[in-house]
mmCIF file of C-alpha atoms in Angstrom:
data_model
loop_
_atom_site.group_PDB
_atom_site.id
_atom_site.type_symbol
_atom_site.label_atom_id
_atom_site.label_comp_id
_atom_site.label_asym_id
_atom_site.label_seq_id
_atom_site.Cartn_x
_atom_site.Cartn_y
_atom_site.Cartn_z
ATOM 1 C CA MET S 1 116.542 69.829 101.021
ATOM 2 C CA LYS S 2 115.367 68.489 102.813
ATOM 3 C CA LYS S 3 110.676 68.066 102.198
ATOM 4 C CA TYR S 4 107.897 69.208 104.687
ATOM 5 C CA ASN S 5 105.154 67.868 104.406
ATOM 6 C CA VAL S 6 102.089 70.076 105.650
ATOM 7 C CA ALA S 7 98.381 69.716 107.590
ATOM 8 C CA LEU S 8 95.426 72.394 106.623
ATOM 9 C CA ILE S 9 93.287 71.414 109.692
ATOM 10 C CA GLY S 10 90.025 73.305 108.795
ATOM 11 C CA THR S 11 89.098 73.740 105.140
ATOM 12 C CA GLY S 12 86.292 77.059 105.140
ATOM 13 C CA PHE S 13 87.769 80.255 103.540
ATOM 14 C CA MET S 14 91.002 80.275 104.967
ATOM 15 C CA GLY S 15 91.786 76.978 104.685
ATOM 16 C CA LYS S 16 91.501 77.593 100.629
ATOM 17 C CA ALA S 17 93.719 80.824 101.055
ATOM 18 C CA HIS S 18 96.071 78.711 102.712
ATOM 19 C CA SER S 19 96.616 76.367 100.129
ATOM 20 C CA ILE S 20 96.543 78.538 97.438
ATOM 21 C CA ALA S 21 99.670 80.345 98.822
ATOM 22 C CA THR S 22 101.310 77.200 99.376
ATOM 23 C CA ALA S 23 100.969 76.776 96.015
ATOM 24 C CA VAL S 24 101.924 79.747 94.423
ATOM 25 C CA VAL S 25 105.077 80.312 97.262
ATOM 26 C CA PRO S 26 107.343 77.945 94.794
ATOM 27 C CA ILE S 27 106.038 79.559 91.630
ATOM 28 C CA LEU S 28 106.427 83.455 93.297
ATOM 29 C CA PHE S 29 109.749 83.023 95.356
ATOM 30 C CA GLY S 30 111.943 79.438 94.955
ATOM 31 C CA ALA S 31 110.184 78.200 98.245
ATOM 32 C CA PRO S 32 113.046 78.352 101.086
ATOM 33 C CA VAL S 33 112.199 74.546 101.591
ATOM 34 C CA GLU S 34 110.570 72.306 99.831
ATOM 35 C CA ILE S 35 106.783 71.387 100.853
ATOM 36 C CA GLU S 36 104.586 68.953 99.319
ATOM 37 C CA ARG S 37 100.353 69.281 100.449
ATOM 38 C CA LYS S 38 100.035 66.261 101.784
ATOM 39 C CA VAL S 39 96.885 66.026 103.809
ATOM 40 C CA VAL S 40 93.589 68.568 104.479
ATOM 41 C CA VAL S 41 91.588 67.698 108.209
ATOM 42 C CA ASP S 42 87.940 68.098 108.739
ATOM 43 C CA ILE S 43 85.896 66.805 111.066
ATOM 44 C CA ASP S 44 83.363 66.766 108.431
ATOM 45 C CA GLU S 45 84.531 64.284 106.011
ATOM 46 C CA GLU S 46 82.398 64.487 102.607
ATOM 47 C CA LEU S 47 83.662 67.803 103.329
ATOM 48 C CA ALA S 48 87.933 66.588 103.668
ATOM 49 C CA GLN S 49 87.243 64.700 100.951
ATOM 50 C CA ASN S 50 86.806 67.117 98.714
ATOM 51 C CA ALA S 51 89.205 69.978 99.827
ATOM 52 C CA ALA S 52 91.641 67.555 99.320
ATOM 53 C CA LYS S 53 90.814 67.099 95.459
ATOM 54 C CA GLN S 54 90.055 70.761 95.043
ATOM 55 C CA TYR S 55 93.052 72.223 97.276
ATOM 56 C CA GLY S 56 95.337 69.356 95.961
ATOM 57 C CA PHE S 57 96.251 67.390 98.687
ATOM 58 C CA THR S 58 97.227 64.119 99.140
ATOM 59 C CA GLU S 59 95.002 62.563 101.630
ATOM 60 C CA TYR S 60 91.952 63.994 103.382
ATOM 61 C CA ALA S 61 91.267 63.057 107.128
ATOM 62 C CA THR S 62 88.827 63.340 110.265
ATOM 63 C CA ASP S 63 91.328 63.747 112.816
ATOM 64 C CA TRP S 64 93.597 66.196 113.892
ATOM 65 C CA ARG S 65 95.101 64.128 116.788
ATOM 66 C CA ASP S 66 96.261 61.821 114.118
ATOM 67 C CA VAL S 67 97.272 63.847 111.811
ATOM 68 C CA VAL S 68 99.185 65.853 114.602
ATOM 69 C CA ASN S 69 100.500 62.919 115.852
ATOM 70 C CA ARG S 70 101.875 61.456 112.214
ATOM 71 C CA PRO S 71 105.593 61.112 112.360
ATOM 72 C CA ASP S 72 105.823 62.641 108.666
ATOM 73 C CA ILE S 73 103.453 65.309 108.602
ATOM 74 C CA ASP S 74 105.902 68.502 109.863
ATOM 75 C CA ILE S 75 103.844 71.751 110.123
ATOM 76 C CA ILE S 76 100.150 72.298 111.052
ATOM 77 C CA ASP S 77 98.663 74.695 109.187
ATOM 78 C CA ILE S 78 95.929 75.608 111.843
ATOM 79 C CA CYS S 79 92.721 76.860 110.088
ATOM 80 C CA THR S 80 89.805 76.190 111.769
ATOM 81 C CA PRO S 81 87.809 78.175 114.226
ATOM 82 C CA ASN S 82 88.583 80.297 117.617
ATOM 83 C CA ASP S 83 87.796 78.679 119.843
ATOM 84 C CA THR S 84 90.090 75.191 118.747
ATOM 85 C CA HIS S 85 93.551 77.277 118.125
ATOM 86 C CA ALA S 86 95.179 76.409 121.828
ATOM 87 C CA GLU S 87 94.138 73.129 121.888
ATOM 88 C CA ILE S 88 95.987 72.292 118.348
ATOM 89 C CA ALA S 89 98.514 74.317 118.828
ATOM 90 C CA ILE S 90 99.675 73.470 121.677
ATOM 91 C CA ALA S 91 99.370 69.567 120.194
ATOM 92 C CA ALA S 92 101.160 70.223 116.808
ATOM 93 C CA ALA S 93 104.277 72.775 118.626
ATOM 94 C CA LEU S 94 104.766 69.027 122.021
ATOM 95 C CA ALA S 95 104.726 66.966 118.965
ATOM 96 C CA GLY S 96 107.484 69.259 117.240
ATOM 97 C CA LYS S 97 105.546 70.569 114.388
ATOM 98 C CA HIS S 98 106.281 73.605 113.525
ATOM 99 C CA VAL S 99 102.576 75.664 113.566
ATOM 100 C CA MET S 100 100.624 78.401 110.803
ATOM 101 C CA CYS S 101 97.883 79.794 113.185
ATOM 102 C CA GLU S 102 95.065 81.980 111.830
ATOM 103 C CA LYS S 103 94.799 84.610 113.963
ATOM 104 C CA PRO S 104 92.905 85.889 116.733
ATOM 105 C CA MET S 105 95.296 82.932 117.767
ATOM 106 C CA SER S 106 93.312 82.117 120.958
ATOM 107 C CA MET S 107 90.073 82.210 123.122
ATOM 108 C CA THR S 108 91.481 84.134 126.232
ATOM 109 C CA VAL S 109 95.341 85.305 126.975
ATOM 110 C CA GLU S 110 96.238 82.854 129.881
ATOM 111 C CA GLU S 111 95.842 80.222 126.291
ATOM 112 C CA ALA S 112 98.685 81.916 124.007
ATOM 113 C CA GLN S 113 100.939 82.119 126.516
ATOM 114 C CA ARG S 114 100.024 78.485 127.126
ATOM 115 C CA MET S 115 101.014 77.972 122.991
ATOM 116 C CA GLN S 116 103.381 80.097 123.565
ATOM 117 C CA GLU S 117 105.156 77.623 126.702
ATOM 118 C CA ALA S 118 104.340 74.825 124.291
ATOM 119 C CA ALA S 119 106.745 76.790 121.167
ATOM 120 C CA ARG S 120 109.736 77.662 123.703
ATOM 121 C CA GLU S 121 109.455 74.358 124.799
ATOM 122 C CA THR S 122 110.284 72.147 122.231
ATOM 123 C CA GLY S 123 111.923 75.596 119.498
ATOM 124 C CA VAL S 124 109.267 74.951 116.474
ATOM 125 C CA VAL S 125 108.748 78.036 114.475
ATOM 126 C CA THR S 126 104.992 79.899 114.858
ATOM 127 C CA MET S 127 103.497 82.319 112.400
ATOM 128 C CA VAL S 128 100.645 84.132 113.510
ATOM 129 C CA SER S 129 98.719 84.735 110.195
ATOM 130 C CA TYR S 130 98.551 88.653 110.513
ATOM 131 C CA ASN S 131 98.775 88.708 106.625
ATOM 132 C CA TYR S 132 98.257 92.326 106.087
ATOM 133 C CA ARG S 133 101.541 92.587 107.880
ATOM 134 C CA HIS S 134 102.652 91.452 104.696
ATOM 135 C CA THR S 135 101.817 93.299 101.966
ATOM 136 C CA PRO S 136 104.618 95.283 100.055
ATOM 137 C CA ALA S 137 102.694 98.858 100.681
ATOM 138 C CA VAL S 138 102.568 98.225 104.125
ATOM 139 C CA GLN S 139 106.512 97.638 104.567
ATOM 140 C CA MET S 140 107.529 99.254 102.605
ATOM 141 C CA ALA S 141 105.582 102.405 105.208
ATOM 142 C CA LYS S 142 108.445 101.218 107.661
ATOM 143 C CA ARG S 143 110.838 101.153 105.828
ATOM 144 C CA LEU S 144 109.962 105.063 105.669
ATOM 145 C CA ILE S 145 109.582 104.685 109.567
ATOM 146 C CA GLU S 146 113.279 103.462 110.073
ATOM 147 C CA GLU S 147 114.944 105.352 107.555
ATOM 148 C CA GLY S 148 113.350 108.372 109.218
ATOM 149 C CA ARG S 149 111.972 110.080 106.433
ATOM 150 C CA ILE S 150 108.157 111.332 108.856
ATOM 151 C CA GLY S 151 111.150 112.221 111.702
ATOM 152 C CA ASP S 152 109.512 110.652 114.629
ATOM 153 C CA ILE S 153 105.719 109.551 114.936
ATOM 154 C CA LEU S 154 103.286 112.042 116.647
ATOM 155 C CA ASN S 155 100.168 109.952 115.770
ATOM 156 C CA PHE S 156 99.071 106.330 114.569
ATOM 157 C CA ARG S 157 95.278 106.852 113.110
ATOM 158 C CA GLY S 158 93.757 103.095 112.642
ATOM 159 C CA TYR S 159 90.581 101.009 111.791
ATOM 160 C CA TYR S 160 89.022 98.539 110.189
ATOM 161 C CA LEU S 161 85.980 98.599 108.682
ATOM 162 C CA GLN S 162 83.260 96.008 107.212
ATOM 163 C CA ASP S 163 79.873 95.766 106.512
ATOM 164 C CA TRP S 164 78.492 92.392 106.422
ATOM 165 C CA GLY S 165 78.042 92.513 110.093
ATOM 166 C CA ALA S 166 75.698 95.243 109.432
ATOM 167 C CA ASP S 167 72.301 93.704 108.265
ATOM 168 C CA PRO S 168 70.534 92.890 111.604
ATOM 169 C CA GLU S 169 69.321 89.790 109.493
ATOM 170 C CA LEU S 170 72.429 87.869 108.883
ATOM 171 C CA PRO S 171 72.320 84.816 110.647
ATOM 172 C CA LEU S 172 74.080 83.621 114.000
ATOM 173 C CA SER S 173 77.294 82.019 113.033
ATOM 174 C CA TRP S 174 80.013 81.126 114.799
ATOM 175 C CA ARG S 175 81.698 85.124 115.103
ATOM 176 C CA PHE S 176 79.093 86.430 116.926
ATOM 177 C CA ASN S 177 79.621 83.395 119.243
ATOM 178 C CA LYS S 178 81.823 84.150 121.557
ATOM 179 C CA ALA S 179 82.077 79.892 123.285
ATOM 180 C CA LYS S 180 83.814 79.822 119.856
ATOM 181 C CA ALA S 181 84.709 83.426 118.671
ATOM 182 C CA GLY S 182 86.355 84.145 122.266
ATOM 183 C CA SER S 183 85.288 88.453 121.331
ATOM 184 C CA GLY S 184 83.930 89.525 117.843
ATOM 185 C CA THR S 185 84.793 92.624 115.862
ATOM 186 C CA LEU S 186 87.665 93.179 118.048
ATOM 187 C CA GLY S 187 89.136 89.714 117.656
ATOM 188 C CA ASP S 188 88.454 89.293 114.358
ATOM 189 C CA ILE S 189 89.531 92.460 112.289
ATOM 190 C CA GLY S 190 90.726 94.447 115.270
ATOM 191 C CA THR S 191 93.631 92.612 116.183
ATOM 192 C CA HIS S 192 94.502 93.145 112.400
ATOM 193 C CA VAL S 193 94.816 96.601 113.544
ATOM 194 C CA ILE S 194 97.049 95.996 116.740
ATOM 195 C CA ASP S 195 99.775 94.218 115.180
ATOM 196 C CA ALA S 196 100.191 97.042 112.232
ATOM 197 C CA ALA S 197 100.613 99.429 114.971
ATOM 198 C CA ARG S 198 103.071 97.314 117.039
ATOM 199 C CA LEU S 199 104.683 97.061 113.545
ATOM 200 C CA LEU S 200 104.540 100.225 112.477
ATOM 201 C CA VAL S 201 104.995 102.313 116.113
ATOM 202 C CA GLY S 202 105.844 100.124 118.976
ATOM 203 C CA GLU S 203 104.536 99.105 122.042
ATOM 204 C CA PHE S 204 101.168 99.676 123.702
ATOM 205 C CA ALA S 205 101.212 101.087 127.510
ATOM 206 C CA SER S 206 97.394 101.280 128.042
ATOM 207 C CA VAL S 207 94.063 102.009 126.494
ATOM 208 C CA ASN S 208 90.678 103.157 126.256
ATOM 209 C CA SER S 209 88.465 102.319 125.109
ATOM 210 C CA ILE S 210 84.298 102.245 123.955
ATOM 211 C CA VAL S 211 83.142 98.549 123.240
ATOM 212 C CA LYS S 212 79.722 98.487 121.712
ATOM 213 C CA THR S 213 77.305 95.710 120.287
ATOM 214 C CA PHE S 214 74.642 97.220 118.215
ATOM 215 C CA ILE S 215 72.315 94.078 117.012
ATOM 216 C CA PRO S 216 71.827 91.971 120.241
ATOM 217 C CA GLU S 217 70.267 88.671 118.686
ATOM 218 C CA ARG S 218 70.219 87.448 115.445
ATOM 219 C CA PRO S 219 68.480 84.729 113.698
ATOM 220 C CA LEU S 220 69.627 81.019 114.137
ATOM 221 C CA PRO S 221 71.385 79.219 111.360
ATOM 222 C CA ALA S 222 68.971 76.809 109.469
ATOM 223 C CA GLY S 223 72.011 74.654 107.881
ATOM 224 C CA ARG S 224 75.543 74.505 110.281
ATOM 225 C CA PHE S 225 76.892 76.478 112.718
ATOM 226 C CA PHE S 226 79.418 77.186 110.077
ATOM 227 C CA GLY S 227 77.801 77.458 106.474
ATOM 228 C CA PRO S 228 77.489 79.840 104.515
ATOM 229 C CA ALA S 229 75.562 83.212 105.299
ATOM 230 C CA GLY S 230 71.768 83.704 104.462
ATOM 231 C CA GLN S 231 70.425 80.263 105.948
ATOM 232 C CA ALA S 232 68.283 81.497 108.684
ATOM 233 C CA SER S 233 64.802 79.967 111.152
ATOM 234 C CA SER S 234 62.809 81.601 112.714
ATOM 235 C CA GLU S 235 63.843 81.282 115.903
ATOM 236 C CA ARG S 236 66.514 83.672 117.263
ATOM 237 C CA GLY S 237 69.962 83.994 119.732
ATOM 238 C CA LYS S 238 72.122 86.445 121.153
ATOM 239 C CA VAL S 239 74.688 87.642 120.347
ATOM 240 C CA ASP S 240 77.055 88.054 122.814
ATOM 241 C CA VAL S 241 80.561 89.952 121.532
ATOM 242 C CA ASP S 242 81.641 92.875 120.837
ATOM 243 C CA ASP S 243 80.177 94.872 117.359
ATOM 244 C CA ALA S 244 82.533 97.641 116.889
ATOM 245 C CA ALA S 245 85.494 98.917 119.022
ATOM 246 C CA LEU S 246 87.365 102.720 119.590
ATOM 247 C CA THR S 247 89.784 102.554 121.649
ATOM 248 C CA MET S 248 92.675 105.861 122.697
ATOM 249 C CA ILE S 249 96.515 104.324 123.267
ATOM 250 C CA LYS S 250 98.804 104.936 124.594
ATOM 251 C CA PHE S 251 102.667 103.766 123.164
ATOM 252 C CA THR S 252 105.153 103.231 124.895
ATOM 253 C CA ASN S 253 107.917 105.411 123.133
ATOM 254 C CA GLY S 254 104.931 108.484 124.117
ATOM 255 C CA VAL S 255 103.374 108.509 120.532
ATOM 256 C CA TYR S 256 99.160 108.399 121.279
ATOM 257 C CA GLY S 257 96.943 107.069 118.332
ATOM 258 C CA THR S 258 93.510 105.467 117.970
ATOM 259 C CA ILE S 259 91.984 102.378 116.811
ATOM 260 C CA GLU S 260 88.363 102.040 114.783
ATOM 261 C CA VAL S 261 87.142 98.620 114.085
ATOM 262 C CA THR S 262 83.536 97.752 113.493
ATOM 263 C CA ARG S 263 81.135 95.402 111.524
ATOM 264 C CA ASN S 264 78.433 97.506 110.881
ATOM 265 C CA ALA S 265 79.834 100.358 108.478
ATOM 266 C CA TRP S 266 77.205 99.862 105.515
ATOM 267 C CA GLY S 267 79.429 100.562 102.446
ATOM 268 C CA HIS S 268 82.724 100.071 103.633
ATOM 269 C CA HIS S 269 83.758 96.448 102.403
ATOM 270 C CA ASN S 270 87.194 95.594 103.804
ATOM 271 C CA GLN S 271 88.767 98.878 104.806
ATOM 272 C CA LEU S 272 91.917 98.404 107.095
ATOM 273 C CA GLY S 273 93.776 101.760 107.127
ATOM 274 C CA PHE S 274 95.812 103.875 109.008
ATOM 275 C CA GLU S 275 97.702 107.098 109.225
ATOM 276 C CA ILE S 276 100.933 107.885 110.140
ATOM 277 C CA TYR S 277 102.356 111.699 111.424
ATOM 278 C CA GLY S 278 105.287 112.558 111.754
ATOM 279 C CA THR S 279 107.509 116.036 112.718
ATOM 280 C CA LYS S 280 109.097 115.623 108.627
ATOM 281 C CA GLY S 281 105.952 114.021 106.802
ATOM 282 C CA SER S 282 103.110 111.422 107.437
ATOM 283 C CA ILE S 283 102.361 108.068 105.295
ATOM 284 C CA ALA S 284 98.849 106.533 104.727
ATOM 285 C CA PHE S 285 97.104 103.475 103.613
ATOM 286 C CA ASP S 286 94.184 101.890 102.778
ATOM 287 C CA TYR S 287 93.910 97.991 102.204
ATOM 288 C CA GLN S 288 91.042 98.456 99.275
ATOM 289 C CA ARG S 289 93.676 100.557 97.420
ATOM 290 C CA LEU S 290 96.869 97.306 98.072
ATOM 291 C CA ASN S 291 99.321 98.686 95.769
ATOM 292 C CA GLU S 292 99.071 102.145 96.656
ATOM 293 C CA LEU S 293 100.853 103.839 99.897
ATOM 294 C CA ARG S 294 100.590 107.787 99.849
ATOM 295 C CA VAL S 295 103.167 109.572 101.530
ATOM 296 C CA ALA S 296 104.236 113.461 102.590
ATOM 297 C CA PHE S 297 107.261 114.914 102.931
ATOM 298 C CA ALA S 298 107.258 118.443 104.432
ATOM 299 C CA ASP S 299 110.228 119.259 102.946
ATOM 300 C CA ASP S 300 108.839 118.543 99.172
ATOM 301 C CA PRO S 301 108.832 121.987 97.492
ATOM 302 C CA LYS S 302 105.892 124.080 98.431
ATOM 303 C CA ASP S 303 104.824 124.557 95.060
ATOM 304 C CA ALA S 304 103.491 121.172 94.888
ATOM 305 C CA PHE S 305 103.278 119.857 98.119
ATOM 306 C CA GLY S 306 100.602 117.565 99.610
ATOM 307 C CA PHE S 307 100.223 113.365 99.209
ATOM 308 C CA ARG S 308 101.601 111.124 96.714
ATOM 309 C CA THR S 309 101.612 107.789 96.035
ATOM 310 C CA ILE S 310 103.934 104.993 95.510
ATOM 311 C CA TYR S 311 102.508 102.518 93.563
ATOM 312 C CA SER S 312 104.101 98.619 94.918
ATOM 313 C CA GLY S 313 106.245 97.459 92.305
ATOM 314 C CA PRO S 314 109.162 95.809 91.469
ATOM 315 C CA HIS S 315 111.270 98.890 93.853
ATOM 316 C CA GLN S 316 109.228 97.897 96.290
ATOM 317 C CA PRO S 317 109.561 95.288 99.201
ATOM 318 C CA PHE S 318 109.338 91.867 97.746
ATOM 319 C CA GLY S 319 108.739 93.507 94.039
ATOM 320 C CA ASP S 320 111.282 91.350 93.090
ATOM 321 C CA LYS S 321 109.898 88.527 93.038
ATOM 322 C CA LEU S 322 106.082 89.520 91.956
ATOM 323 C CA TRP S 323 105.672 91.873 89.441
ATOM 324 C CA PRO S 324 107.844 93.727 86.954
ATOM 325 C CA VAL S 325 106.094 96.769 86.856
ATOM 326 C CA ALA S 326 105.082 99.151 89.022
ATOM 327 C CA GLY S 327 101.192 99.107 89.026
ATOM 328 C CA MET S 328 100.077 96.375 87.593
ATOM 329 C CA GLY S 329 98.272 94.956 90.849
ATOM 330 C CA GLN S 330 99.330 92.833 93.791
ATOM 331 C CA GLY S 331 96.360 90.736 95.193
ATOM 332 C CA TYR S 332 95.225 89.071 98.731
ATOM 333 C CA ILE S 333 96.696 85.336 98.071
ATOM 334 C CA ASP S 334 99.887 86.943 96.658
ATOM 335 C CA ILE S 335 99.916 88.898 100.366
ATOM 336 C CA LYS S 336 98.783 85.232 101.939
ATOM 337 C CA SER S 337 101.874 83.979 99.913
ATOM 338 C CA ILE S 338 104.850 85.655 100.949
ATOM 339 C CA GLU S 339 103.340 84.872 104.850
ATOM 340 C CA TRP S 340 104.042 82.110 104.007
ATOM 341 C CA TYR S 341 107.246 82.530 102.158
ATOM 342 C CA ASN S 342 108.581 84.213 105.379
ATOM 343 C CA PHE S 343 107.205 81.489 107.614
ATOM 344 C CA LEU S 344 109.270 78.460 105.316
ATOM 345 C CA LYS S 345 111.590 81.475 104.687
ATOM 346 C CA ALA S 346 112.186 81.285 108.888
ATOM 347 C CA ILE S 347 112.045 77.695 109.115
ATOM 348 C CA ALA S 348 114.556 77.101 106.396
ATOM 349 C CA GLU S 349 117.030 79.000 108.618
ATOM 350 C CA LYS S 350 116.100 78.027 111.677
ATOM 351 C CA GLY S 351 115.115 81.481 113.263
ATOM 352 C CA GLN S 352 111.787 83.481 114.521
ATOM 353 C CA ALA S 353 108.961 83.785 112.400
ATOM 354 C CA SER S 354 107.002 87.814 112.188
ATOM 355 C CA PRO S 355 104.414 87.773 114.145
ATOM 356 C CA ASN S 356 104.390 84.653 115.398
ATOM 357 C CA PHE S 357 103.469 83.200 119.379
ATOM 358 C CA ASP S 358 105.809 86.633 121.453
ATOM 359 C CA ASP S 359 103.836 88.671 119.461
ATOM 360 C CA GLY S 360 100.337 86.990 119.337
ATOM 361 C CA LEU S 361 100.754 86.864 123.586
ATOM 362 C CA GLN S 362 100.801 90.648 123.007
ATOM 363 C CA ILE S 363 98.065 90.972 120.620
ATOM 364 C CA GLU S 364 96.328 89.336 123.066
ATOM 365 C CA ARG S 365 96.930 90.754 126.239
ATOM 366 C CA ILE S 366 96.232 94.460 124.356
ATOM 367 C CA ALA S 367 92.903 92.660 122.829
ATOM 368 C CA ASP S 368 91.110 92.236 126.587
ATOM 369 C CA ALA S 369 93.058 95.331 127.927
ATOM 370 C CA ILE S 370 90.013 97.016 124.917
ATOM 371 C CA LEU S 371 87.424 94.767 126.132
ATOM 372 C CA THR S 372 88.065 95.368 130.161
ATOM 373 C CA SER S 373 88.550 99.197 128.663
ATOM 374 C CA GLY S 374 85.121 98.850 126.959
ATOM 375 C CA VAL S 375 83.601 97.895 130.469
ATOM 376 C CA SER S 376 84.969 100.171 133.157
ATOM 377 C CA GLY S 377 86.119 102.626 130.881
ATOM 378 C CA GLU S 378 89.168 103.314 132.425
ATOM 379 C CA TRP S 379 92.357 103.871 130.715
ATOM 380 C CA GLU S 380 94.166 99.620 131.031
ATOM 381 C CA GLU S 381 97.203 98.600 131.443
ATOM 382 C CA ILE S 382 99.432 96.569 129.584
ATOM 383 C CA GLU S 383 102.015 93.758 130.320
ATOM 384 C CA GLN S 384 104.766 94.517 128.734
ATOM 385 C CA PRO S 385 106.825 91.481 127.215
ATOM 386 C CA ALA S 386 109.247 89.271 128.947
#
């Protein structure tokens, strides 16, 4: 079996999560290809050196360009801020490396198109890290929909609510800076809901949105721009990205829906969820209870009618590879591990991963239309995949 050497670019929170996942995949699933965590990269040499020790990589480096062009590197794992995704991914794809890229895929639709073109030119396997779609309960929802258990879909209601941005004294990190992030709440968490809606319902035809910035300025960070929250100076800087977005959706298949996303919802730490209503039943999911899928079917007996809970376990997707008892519990790293398993499986089978750069481009088109509608107040049509 060929061994694939992985280079991780970025040592922050997501770099840590990806590192744990790549370590765990062989244990949980028996990796479809053998991998070695070869080199970790950060522009700060001390961070790179520390990450190599902590995350279990053989080497560290400070220049991603040198690493991308190394003949012994097979997979590039991009866990850097949004403004660097396109440059790294394009260089990696043109160098013949398979690419895992954190979301959002890019800063603009144009960047995403160039990333897609580079990957298509060389035929490398790509994945955009919309990890929540790999949650077994979400995959179970997809199975129930495909089996016709809730009939024809009528309506989708999605949301992602966080509260970490609600404090006006939280320092102005890169996530509040358009030049680094591209957009705010929409790109950071809203694209996860867009991905779920595409996975479960279908393509977006048009959107009509309200996009708001509630906190127009924040304290500048006292330390590194990418440093931990809580370090603030006395100076303040402008917030030039969105804090919240509320979107109405028309899907190409005639379904209607809404998406609400905000980082200013006190009490909601990480509440990604959706409800889908069909002609024969309903499905509801909340990531804060990620081991549960709530369902209601129209043909249930009247004396027992209502939502009931399906617990993730050995009979749900990937359950046979995780834990043997329903309700035993899955967590964030389990989901990241499933994501990496799917990516490596696509490499082994010389197929396409999902979501790949084609999906990432379409999500960027939808996000761009939402932001445009937030300014125009009009329904914005969305270019469909080729």
